[in-house]
Every structure is written in structure tokens, then in C-alpha cells.
Tab-separated table of C-alpha atoms in Angstrom:
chain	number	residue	atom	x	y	z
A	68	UNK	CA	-26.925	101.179	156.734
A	69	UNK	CA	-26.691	105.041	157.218
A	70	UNK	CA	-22.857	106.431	157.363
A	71	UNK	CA	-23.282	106.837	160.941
A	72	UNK	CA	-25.114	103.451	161.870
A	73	UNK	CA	-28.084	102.730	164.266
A	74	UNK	CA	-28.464	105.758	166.608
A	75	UNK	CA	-32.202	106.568	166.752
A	76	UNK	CA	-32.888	104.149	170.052
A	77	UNK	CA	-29.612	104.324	171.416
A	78	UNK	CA	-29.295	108.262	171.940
A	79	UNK	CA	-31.049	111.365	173.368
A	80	UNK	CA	-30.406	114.512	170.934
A	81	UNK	CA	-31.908	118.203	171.184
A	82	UNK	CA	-32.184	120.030	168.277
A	83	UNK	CA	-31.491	117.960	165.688
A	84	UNK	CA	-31.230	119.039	162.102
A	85	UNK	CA	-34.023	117.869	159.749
A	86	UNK	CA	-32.614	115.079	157.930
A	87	UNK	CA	-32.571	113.206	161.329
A	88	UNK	CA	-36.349	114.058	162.041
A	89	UNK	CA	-36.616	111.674	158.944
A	90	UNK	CA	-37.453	107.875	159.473
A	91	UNK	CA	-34.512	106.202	158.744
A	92	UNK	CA	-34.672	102.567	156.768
A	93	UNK	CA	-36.566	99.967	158.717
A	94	UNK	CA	-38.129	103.085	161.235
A	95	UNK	CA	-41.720	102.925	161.360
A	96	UNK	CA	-43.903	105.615	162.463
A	97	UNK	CA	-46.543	104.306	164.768
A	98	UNK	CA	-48.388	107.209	166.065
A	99	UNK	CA	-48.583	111.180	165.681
A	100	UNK	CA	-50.303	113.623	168.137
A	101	UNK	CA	-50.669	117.019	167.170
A	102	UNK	CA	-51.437	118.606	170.212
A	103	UNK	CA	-48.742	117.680	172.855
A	104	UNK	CA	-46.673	120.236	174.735
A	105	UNK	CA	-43.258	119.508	176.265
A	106	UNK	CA	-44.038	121.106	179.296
A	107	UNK	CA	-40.213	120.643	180.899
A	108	UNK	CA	-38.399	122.405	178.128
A	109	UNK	CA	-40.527	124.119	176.379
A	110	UNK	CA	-43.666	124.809	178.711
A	111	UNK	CA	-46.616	126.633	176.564
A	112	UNK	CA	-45.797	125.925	173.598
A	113	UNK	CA	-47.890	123.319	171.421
A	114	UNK	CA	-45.967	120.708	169.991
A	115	UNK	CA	-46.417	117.244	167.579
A	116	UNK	CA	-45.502	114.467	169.054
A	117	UNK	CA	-44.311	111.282	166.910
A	118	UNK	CA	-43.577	107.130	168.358
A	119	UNK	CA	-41.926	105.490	166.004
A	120	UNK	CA	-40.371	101.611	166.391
A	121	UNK	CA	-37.031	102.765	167.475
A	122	UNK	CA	-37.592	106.723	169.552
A	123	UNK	CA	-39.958	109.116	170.605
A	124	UNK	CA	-39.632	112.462	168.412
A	125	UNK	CA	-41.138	116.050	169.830
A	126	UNK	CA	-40.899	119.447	167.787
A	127	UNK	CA	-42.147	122.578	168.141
A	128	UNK	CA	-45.189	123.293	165.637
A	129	UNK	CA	-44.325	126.941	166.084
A	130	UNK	CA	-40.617	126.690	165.532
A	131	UNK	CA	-39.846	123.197	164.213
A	132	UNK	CA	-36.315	123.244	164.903
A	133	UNK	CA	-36.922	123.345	168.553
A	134	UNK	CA	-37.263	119.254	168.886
A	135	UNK	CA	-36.417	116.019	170.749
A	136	UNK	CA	-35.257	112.720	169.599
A	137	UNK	CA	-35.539	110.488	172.666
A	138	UNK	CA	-34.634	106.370	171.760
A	139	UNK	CA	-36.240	103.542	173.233
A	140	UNK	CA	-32.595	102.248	174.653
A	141	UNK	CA	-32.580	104.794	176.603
A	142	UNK	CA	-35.826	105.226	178.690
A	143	UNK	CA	-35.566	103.582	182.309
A	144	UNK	CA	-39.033	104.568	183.197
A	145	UNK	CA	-42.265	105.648	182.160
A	146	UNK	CA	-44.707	106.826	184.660
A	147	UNK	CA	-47.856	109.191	184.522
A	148	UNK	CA	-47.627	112.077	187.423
A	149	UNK	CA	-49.262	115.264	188.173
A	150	UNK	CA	-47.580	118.276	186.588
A	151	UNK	CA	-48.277	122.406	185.626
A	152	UNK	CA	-48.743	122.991	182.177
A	153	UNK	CA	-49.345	126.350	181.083
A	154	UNK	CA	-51.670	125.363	178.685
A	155	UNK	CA	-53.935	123.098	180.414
A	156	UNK	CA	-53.086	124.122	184.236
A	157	UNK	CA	-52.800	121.007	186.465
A	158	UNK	CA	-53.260	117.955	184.871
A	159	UNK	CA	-51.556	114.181	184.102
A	160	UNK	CA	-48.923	113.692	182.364
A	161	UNK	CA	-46.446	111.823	181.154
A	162	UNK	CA	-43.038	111.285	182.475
A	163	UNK	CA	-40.039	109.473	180.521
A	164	UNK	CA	-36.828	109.166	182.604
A	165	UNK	CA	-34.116	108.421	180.769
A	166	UNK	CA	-30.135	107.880	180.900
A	167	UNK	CA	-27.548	108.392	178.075
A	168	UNK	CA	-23.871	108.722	178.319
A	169	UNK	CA	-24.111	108.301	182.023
A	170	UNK	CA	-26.322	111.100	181.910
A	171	UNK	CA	-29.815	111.180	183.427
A	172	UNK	CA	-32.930	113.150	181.291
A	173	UNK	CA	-36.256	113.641	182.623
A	174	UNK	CA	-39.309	114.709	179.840
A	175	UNK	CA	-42.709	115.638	180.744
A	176	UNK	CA	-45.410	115.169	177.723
A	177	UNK	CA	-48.627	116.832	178.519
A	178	UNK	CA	-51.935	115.784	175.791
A	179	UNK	CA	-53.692	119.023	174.828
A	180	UNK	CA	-56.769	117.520	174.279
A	181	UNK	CA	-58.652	116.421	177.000
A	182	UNK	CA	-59.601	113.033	178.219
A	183	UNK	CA	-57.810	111.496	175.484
A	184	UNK	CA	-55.210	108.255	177.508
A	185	UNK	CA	-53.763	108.299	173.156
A	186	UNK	CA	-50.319	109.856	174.706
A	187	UNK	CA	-50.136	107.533	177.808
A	188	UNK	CA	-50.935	103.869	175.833
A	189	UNK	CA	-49.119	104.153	172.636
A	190	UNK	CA	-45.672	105.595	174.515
A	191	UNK	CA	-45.996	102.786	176.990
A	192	UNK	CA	-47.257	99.669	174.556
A	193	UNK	CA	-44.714	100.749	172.426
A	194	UNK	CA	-41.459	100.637	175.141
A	195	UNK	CA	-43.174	97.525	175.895
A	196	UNK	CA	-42.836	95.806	172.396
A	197	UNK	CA	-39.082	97.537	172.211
A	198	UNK	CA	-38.044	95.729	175.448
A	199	UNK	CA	-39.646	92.275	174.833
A	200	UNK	CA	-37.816	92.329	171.112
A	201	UNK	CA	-34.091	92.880	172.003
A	202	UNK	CA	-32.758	89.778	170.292
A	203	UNK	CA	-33.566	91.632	167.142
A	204	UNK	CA	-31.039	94.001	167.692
A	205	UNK	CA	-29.031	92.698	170.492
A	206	UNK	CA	-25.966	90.342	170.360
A	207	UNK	CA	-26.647	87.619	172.576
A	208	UNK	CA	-24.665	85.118	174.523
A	209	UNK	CA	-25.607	81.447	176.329
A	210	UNK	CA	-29.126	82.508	175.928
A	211	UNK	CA	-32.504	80.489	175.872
A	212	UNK	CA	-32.308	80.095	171.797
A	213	UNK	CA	-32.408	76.675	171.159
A	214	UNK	CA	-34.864	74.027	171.650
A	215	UNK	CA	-34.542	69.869	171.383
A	216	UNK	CA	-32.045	71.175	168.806
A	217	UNK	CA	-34.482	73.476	167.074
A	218	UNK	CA	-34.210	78.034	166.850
A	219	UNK	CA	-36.769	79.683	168.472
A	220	UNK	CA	-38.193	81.602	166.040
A	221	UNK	CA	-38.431	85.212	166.743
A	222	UNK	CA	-42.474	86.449	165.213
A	223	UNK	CA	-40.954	87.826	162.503
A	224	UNK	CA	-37.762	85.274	161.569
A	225	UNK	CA	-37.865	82.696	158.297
A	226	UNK	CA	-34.745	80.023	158.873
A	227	UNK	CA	-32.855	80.110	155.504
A	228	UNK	CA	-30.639	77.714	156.091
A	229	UNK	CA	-29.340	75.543	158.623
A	230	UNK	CA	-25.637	74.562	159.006
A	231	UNK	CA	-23.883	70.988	160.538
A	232	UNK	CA	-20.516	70.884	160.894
A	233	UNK	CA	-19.621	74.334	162.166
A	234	UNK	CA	-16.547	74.137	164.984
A	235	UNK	CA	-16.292	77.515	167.095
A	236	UNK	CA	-12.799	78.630	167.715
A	237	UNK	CA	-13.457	80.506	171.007
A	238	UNK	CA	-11.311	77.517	172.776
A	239	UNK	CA	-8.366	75.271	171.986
A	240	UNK	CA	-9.620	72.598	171.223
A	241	UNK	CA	-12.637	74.431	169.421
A	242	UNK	CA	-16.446	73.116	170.072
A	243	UNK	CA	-18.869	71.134	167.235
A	244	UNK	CA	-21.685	72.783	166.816
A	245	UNK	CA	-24.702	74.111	164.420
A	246	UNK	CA	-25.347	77.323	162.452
A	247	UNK	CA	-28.833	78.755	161.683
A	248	UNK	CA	-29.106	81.104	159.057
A	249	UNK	CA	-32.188	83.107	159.062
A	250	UNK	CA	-33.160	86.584	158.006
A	251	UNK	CA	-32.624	88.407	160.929
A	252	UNK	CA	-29.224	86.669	162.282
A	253	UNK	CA	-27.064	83.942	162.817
A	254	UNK	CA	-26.940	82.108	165.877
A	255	UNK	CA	-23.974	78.853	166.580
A	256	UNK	CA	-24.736	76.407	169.190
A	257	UNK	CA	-22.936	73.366	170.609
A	258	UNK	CA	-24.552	70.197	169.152
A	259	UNK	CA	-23.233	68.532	173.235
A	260	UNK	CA	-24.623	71.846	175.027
A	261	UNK	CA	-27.650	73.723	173.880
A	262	UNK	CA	-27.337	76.404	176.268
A	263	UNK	CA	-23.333	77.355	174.914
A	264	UNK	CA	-24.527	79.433	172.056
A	265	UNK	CA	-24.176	82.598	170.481
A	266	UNK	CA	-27.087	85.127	168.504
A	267	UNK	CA	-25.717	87.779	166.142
A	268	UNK	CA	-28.031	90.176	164.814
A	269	UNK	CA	-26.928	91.077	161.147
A	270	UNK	CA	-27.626	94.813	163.122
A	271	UNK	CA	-24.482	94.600	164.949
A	272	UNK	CA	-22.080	92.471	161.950
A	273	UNK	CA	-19.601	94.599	161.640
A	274	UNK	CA	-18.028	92.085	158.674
A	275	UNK	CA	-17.859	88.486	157.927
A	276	UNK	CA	-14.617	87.512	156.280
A	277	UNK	CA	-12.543	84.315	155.809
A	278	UNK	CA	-9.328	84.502	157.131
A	279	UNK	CA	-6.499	82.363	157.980
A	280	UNK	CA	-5.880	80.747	161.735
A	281	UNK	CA	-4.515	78.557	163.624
A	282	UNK	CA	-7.123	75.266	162.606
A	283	UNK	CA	-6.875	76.689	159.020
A	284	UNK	CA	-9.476	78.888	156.869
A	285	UNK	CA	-12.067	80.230	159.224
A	286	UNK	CA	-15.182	82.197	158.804
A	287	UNK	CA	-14.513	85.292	161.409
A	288	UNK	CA	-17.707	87.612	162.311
A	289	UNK	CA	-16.848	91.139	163.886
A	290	UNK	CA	-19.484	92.541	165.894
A	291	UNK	CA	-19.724	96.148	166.069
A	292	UNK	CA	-18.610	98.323	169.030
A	293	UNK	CA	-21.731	99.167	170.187
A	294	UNK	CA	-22.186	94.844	170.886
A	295	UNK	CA	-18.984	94.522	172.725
A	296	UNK	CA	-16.642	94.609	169.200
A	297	UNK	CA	-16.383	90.626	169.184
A	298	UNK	CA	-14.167	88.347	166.761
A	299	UNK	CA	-15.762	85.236	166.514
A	300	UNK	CA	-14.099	82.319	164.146
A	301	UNK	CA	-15.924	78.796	163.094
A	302	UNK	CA	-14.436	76.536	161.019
A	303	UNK	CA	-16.477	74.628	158.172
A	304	UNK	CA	-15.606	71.671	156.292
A	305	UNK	CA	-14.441	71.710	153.123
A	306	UNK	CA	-13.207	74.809	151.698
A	307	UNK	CA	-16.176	75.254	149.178
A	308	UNK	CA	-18.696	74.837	151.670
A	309	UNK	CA	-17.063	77.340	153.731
A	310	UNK	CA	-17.233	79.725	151.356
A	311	UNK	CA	-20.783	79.283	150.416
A	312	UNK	CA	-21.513	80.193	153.968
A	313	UNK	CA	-19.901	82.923	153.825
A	314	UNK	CA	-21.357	84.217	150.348
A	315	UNK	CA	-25.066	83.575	151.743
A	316	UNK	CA	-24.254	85.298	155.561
A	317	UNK	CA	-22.688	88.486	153.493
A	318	UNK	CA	-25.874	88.632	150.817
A	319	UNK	CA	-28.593	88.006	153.624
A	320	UNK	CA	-26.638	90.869	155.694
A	321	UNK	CA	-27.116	93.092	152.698
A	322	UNK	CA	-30.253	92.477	151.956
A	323	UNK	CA	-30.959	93.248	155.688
A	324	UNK	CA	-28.931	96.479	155.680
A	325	UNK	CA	-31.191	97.600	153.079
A	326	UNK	CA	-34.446	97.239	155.081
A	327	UNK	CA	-33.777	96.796	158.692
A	328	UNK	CA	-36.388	94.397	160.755
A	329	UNK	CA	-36.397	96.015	164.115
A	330	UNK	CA	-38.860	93.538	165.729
A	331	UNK	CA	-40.890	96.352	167.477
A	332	UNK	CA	-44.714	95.544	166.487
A	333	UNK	CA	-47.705	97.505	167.247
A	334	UNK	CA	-50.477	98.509	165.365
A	335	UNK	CA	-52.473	101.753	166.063
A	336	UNK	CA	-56.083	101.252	166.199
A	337	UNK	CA	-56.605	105.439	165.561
A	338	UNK	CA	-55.378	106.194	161.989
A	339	UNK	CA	-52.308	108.309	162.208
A	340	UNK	CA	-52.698	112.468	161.764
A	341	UNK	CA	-50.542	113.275	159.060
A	342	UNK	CA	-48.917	109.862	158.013
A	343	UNK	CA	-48.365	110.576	154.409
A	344	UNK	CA	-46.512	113.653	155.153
A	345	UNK	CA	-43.520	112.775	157.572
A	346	UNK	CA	-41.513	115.713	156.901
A	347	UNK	CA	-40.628	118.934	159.007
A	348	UNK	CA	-40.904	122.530	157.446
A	349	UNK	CA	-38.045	124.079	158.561
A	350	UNK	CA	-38.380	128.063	157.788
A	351	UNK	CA	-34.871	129.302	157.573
A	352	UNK	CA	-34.176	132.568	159.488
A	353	UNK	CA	-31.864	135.591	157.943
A	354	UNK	CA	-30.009	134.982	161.314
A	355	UNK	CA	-26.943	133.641	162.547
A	356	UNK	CA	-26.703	131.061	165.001
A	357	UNK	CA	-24.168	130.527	167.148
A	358	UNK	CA	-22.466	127.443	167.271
A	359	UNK	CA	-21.966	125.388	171.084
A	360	UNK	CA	-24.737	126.654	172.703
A	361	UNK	CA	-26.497	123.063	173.072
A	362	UNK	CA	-26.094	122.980	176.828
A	363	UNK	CA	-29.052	125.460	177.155
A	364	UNK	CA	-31.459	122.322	176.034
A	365	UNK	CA	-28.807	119.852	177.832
A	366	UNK	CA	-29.878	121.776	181.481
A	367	UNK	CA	-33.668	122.349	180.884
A	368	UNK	CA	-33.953	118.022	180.537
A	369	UNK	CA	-31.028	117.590	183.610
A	370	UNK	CA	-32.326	114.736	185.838
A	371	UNK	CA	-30.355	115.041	189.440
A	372	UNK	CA	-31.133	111.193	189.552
A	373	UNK	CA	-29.569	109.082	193.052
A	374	UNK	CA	-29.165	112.518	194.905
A	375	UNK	CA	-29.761	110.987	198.230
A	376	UNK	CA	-28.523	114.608	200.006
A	377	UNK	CA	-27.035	117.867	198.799
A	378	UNK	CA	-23.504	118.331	197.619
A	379	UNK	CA	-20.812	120.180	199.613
A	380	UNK	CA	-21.342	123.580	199.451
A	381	UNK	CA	-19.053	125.820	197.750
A	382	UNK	CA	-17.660	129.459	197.759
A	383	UNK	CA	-18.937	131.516	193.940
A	384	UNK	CA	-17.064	134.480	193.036
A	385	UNK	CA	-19.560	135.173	190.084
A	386	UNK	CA	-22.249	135.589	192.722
A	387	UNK	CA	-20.257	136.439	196.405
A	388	UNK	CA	-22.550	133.696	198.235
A	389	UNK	CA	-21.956	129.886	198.777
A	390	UNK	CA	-23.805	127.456	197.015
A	391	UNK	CA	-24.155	123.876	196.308
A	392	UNK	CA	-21.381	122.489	194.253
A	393	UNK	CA	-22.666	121.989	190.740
A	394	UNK	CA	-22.692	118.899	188.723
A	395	UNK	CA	-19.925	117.712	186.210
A	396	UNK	CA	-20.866	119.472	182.696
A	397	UNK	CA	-23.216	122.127	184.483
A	398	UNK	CA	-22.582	125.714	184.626
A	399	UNK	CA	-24.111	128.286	186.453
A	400	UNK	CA	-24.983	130.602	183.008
A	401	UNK	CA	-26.420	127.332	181.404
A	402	UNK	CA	-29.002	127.199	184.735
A	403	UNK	CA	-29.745	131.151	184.450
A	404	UNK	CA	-30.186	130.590	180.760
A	405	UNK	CA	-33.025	128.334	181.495
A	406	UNK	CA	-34.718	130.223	183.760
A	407	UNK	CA	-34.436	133.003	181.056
């Protein structure tokens, strides 16, 4: 996987540089509209908008580096509302409220071209498939995987190999139970209790090692951070099968690193504006930018989400009245710069 792992559905980033406009391995796009404006940050101004399996991507057709990345993970709703675009006056459009980092983000897409519901279906159908496909990328525990002693075979999962024999260490006494080994993950469950199980995605393996424990050799899988950084030991009998467990879990993981199945499917019944030509031109200007001036972009998205009443109000020197006490991270030259 990329140096800096999976961040495309799990984050909301402004202005990102062009290499992250690209589709990373396993990123599909699954629909581009050319005529979309981003009518809460960047009202008036024509845009291209781009769904892919794993975000929502905006830029600027004017001024490409002017963009949004917006991932799946982090939408909480999607609604269609009334808004003012400068472009095509009154008319619906689409809102995406979203939190990352405890932070909320609203986004209002407006279509260009008339009549056309393109925007409102594909954003929506699309959320839809990433919701009802977590266990793709999700780590999941004492979950509905197993069946009269059979997976449950995601639509897009091939069962490699299945595993008897395979004790998990999580107690003292340690629990008899199965491995399946497919292409997407590796799930455990107890042969006396289907529902005590475990799903890893080989998304969030951080490693799979044998190490030494208490009962002996054990295979130990660390998840990553992002899936609650678990250590999770099983103990297979004898040595040599344990470590041909371990050699096919660390080559299928590979193999899946490579080429990432995200389990997000949709197909586009339009074909797709552009498809064969993903990248960005970025024009560089004989300017110089100034560095830590991302809270500009940060403010125009703010959502004031669960503000049931106003704040307290406070005394400002900068402008000799009171006002309403600002939120954390907010300034009052970030909110003049927007309305600049």
C-alpha cells in the first residue's frame, strides 16, 4: 500500500496537491460531471466533479488547484435542499454533511446543466454501496459471519483455504476454532460458538508474524491503528503447518496490497466524460505561496452542527463590540477572509 496507507474515505482535505487527485490502487472512478459548481466555497465558479469507490473529488476547472477530496467514511448525510447559486439562481442541490476529526463540514454541489438528477443518484447510490460493504474494509468482531459452520461470502470473496485446528489465545484457556482464508480476509470462529468470531480485512493487517507465547509458537496478527491496533494470537498444530499458514496469510496480503478490493460496486449506465484522462493540469504560477493559510478553506466548509442556542457572548478588542464566543480552531480573520 501507499507510504501513508488508506486515507481517501477516511478524511476531508482542501487543496490537495495533484498526486492525491490521482486514483490510488484499487480506487475506481465511477462517474465525472463537468459542469458542477461548489456553490459553498467556491460559489460561481464551474467545477468537475468526480465519485470514485472510496471519496467524492471537486476542483476548480478554472484553477485546478482549488479542490476537495471528501471520503465516503466521513459523510453522515446526504440530502437534496434548496440553495443560491450564482450560476443557476435558485435551484436543488445537493448537500453532503460530513464529520472528520470531530469536526463537522457541510458541501453544497449544484448540477449546471439543467434537469439532469446525474449529480443527485450517482453521489447517493454510491454512499449507499460504501455503507452496505464495510466488512471489506472494516475489522469486525462477534459479527453475523458464519453460517451452519460455513463464511458468508462477501459478492466479491473466493475462500482459498479453510483451516481446523486453530486455538485463539484471547483467553486462558484459549478457544478451538476455524480459520477461513479467502482473498479479501481472514476471519477465526469458535467451532462451540458461531457467533464468537473475528473478520480481519487484509486492509487493516498491520503484520502477521510467528512469535513465541505462553502455549508455544503462535501466529500473532496486528491490526492497524485505524481498526483499534489489535494483537491477536492462534495457535496451530504442528509447527510446519503453522508456518504454512502463515506463508499463505502473508502472500495473499501482498497480493491484496497490490490491488486493493474495496467492495464498493456500481456501474454507471452514462459513459463517463473524460475517463481515459484522469489527470489534473496544474499550471504553475511565478508566485509564491504562503505556507499555513489552509484555515481560509477550513472556515468556508465550517458546519456549526448540535448548536441548540448561541454561545456566551464575549468582549473583542480587535473590533470594540461583544460578540458570540467563537469556536475552538476559528478565528475572526479566517471568517473575514471568507467573506473576502
Amino acid at each position: 500500500m501507499a507510504s501513508e496507507g488508506l486515507w481517501e474515505d477516511r478524511d476531508v482535505r482542501f487543496d490537495i496537491n495533484p498526486n492525491q487527485m490521482k486514483m490510488r490502487p484499487g480506487e475506481k472512478l465511477i462517474d465525472a460531471l463537468n459542469a458542477v459548481e461548489d456553490t459553498k466555497g467556491n460559489n460561481g465558479d464551474r467545477g468537475r466533479l468526480m465519485v470514485t469507490n472510496l471519496r467524492i473529488i471537486w476542483h476548480s476547472l478554472a484553477l485546478p488547484r482549488v479542490n476537495l477530496s471528501i471520503g465516503f467514511n466521513c459523510v453522515i448525510n446526504i440530502s437534496t435542499k434548496t440553495a443560491q447559486s450564482k450560476l443557476r439562481g435558485q435551484t436543488e442541490a445537493l448537500y453532503v454533511l460530513t464529520k472528520c476529526n470531530n469536526t463537522r463540514f457541510e458541501f453544497i454541489f449544484t448540477n449546471l446543466i439543467p434537469g439532469s438528477p446525474r449529480l443527485f443518484t450517482t453521489v447517493i447510490s454510491v454512499h449507499r454501496a460504501y455503507e452496505t460493504s464495510k466488512l471489506y474494509r472494516d475489522l469486525k468482531l462477534r459479527g453475523a459471519l458464519i453460517h451452519n459452520k460455513q463464511l458468508r461470502l462477501l459478492p466479491q470473496e473466493q475462500v482459498y483455504n479453510k483451516v481446523n485446528g486453530v486455538w485463539n489465545l484471547s483467553s486462558d484457556q484459549g478457544n478451538l476454532g476455524t480459520f477461513f482464508i479467502t482473498n479479501v480476509r481472514l476471519v477465526w470462529h469458535a467451532n462451540i460458538n458461531e457467533s464468537f468470531n473475528v473478520s480481519i480485512p487484509y486492509l487493516q493487517m498491520k503484520s502477521v508474524k510467528i512469535r513465541d507465547s505462553k502455549f508455544g509458537l503462535a501466529l500473532v496478527v496486528e491490526s492497524s491503528q485505524q481498526s483499534g491496533g489489535y494483537v491477536l494470537g492462534f495457535r496451530i498444530d504442528p509447527t510446519e503447518k503453522l508456518h504454512d499458514v502463515v506463508k499463505e496469510i502473508q502472500s495473499l496480503h501482498r497480493v491484496y496490497s497490490a490491488c486493493p478490493i474495496f467492495g464498493v460496486e456500481f456501474e454507471s449506465e452514462e459513459k463517463i466524460e473524460g475517463a481515459d484522462d484522469m489527470g489534473v493540469d496544474y499550471q504553475q504560477d511565478d508566485v509564491e505561496i504562503e505556507a499555513d493559510n489552509s484555515s481560509d478553506a477550513y472556515a468556508a466548509y465550517f458546519a456549526d452542527g448540535n448548536k441548540d442556542k448561541d454561545r456566551d457572548p464575549v468582549y473583542c478588542e480587535e473590533l470594540g463590540l461583544a460578540i458570540e464566543k467563537l469556536r475552538d480552531g476559528i478565528t475572526l480573520q479566517a471568517l473575514w477572509d471568507v467573506l473576502a
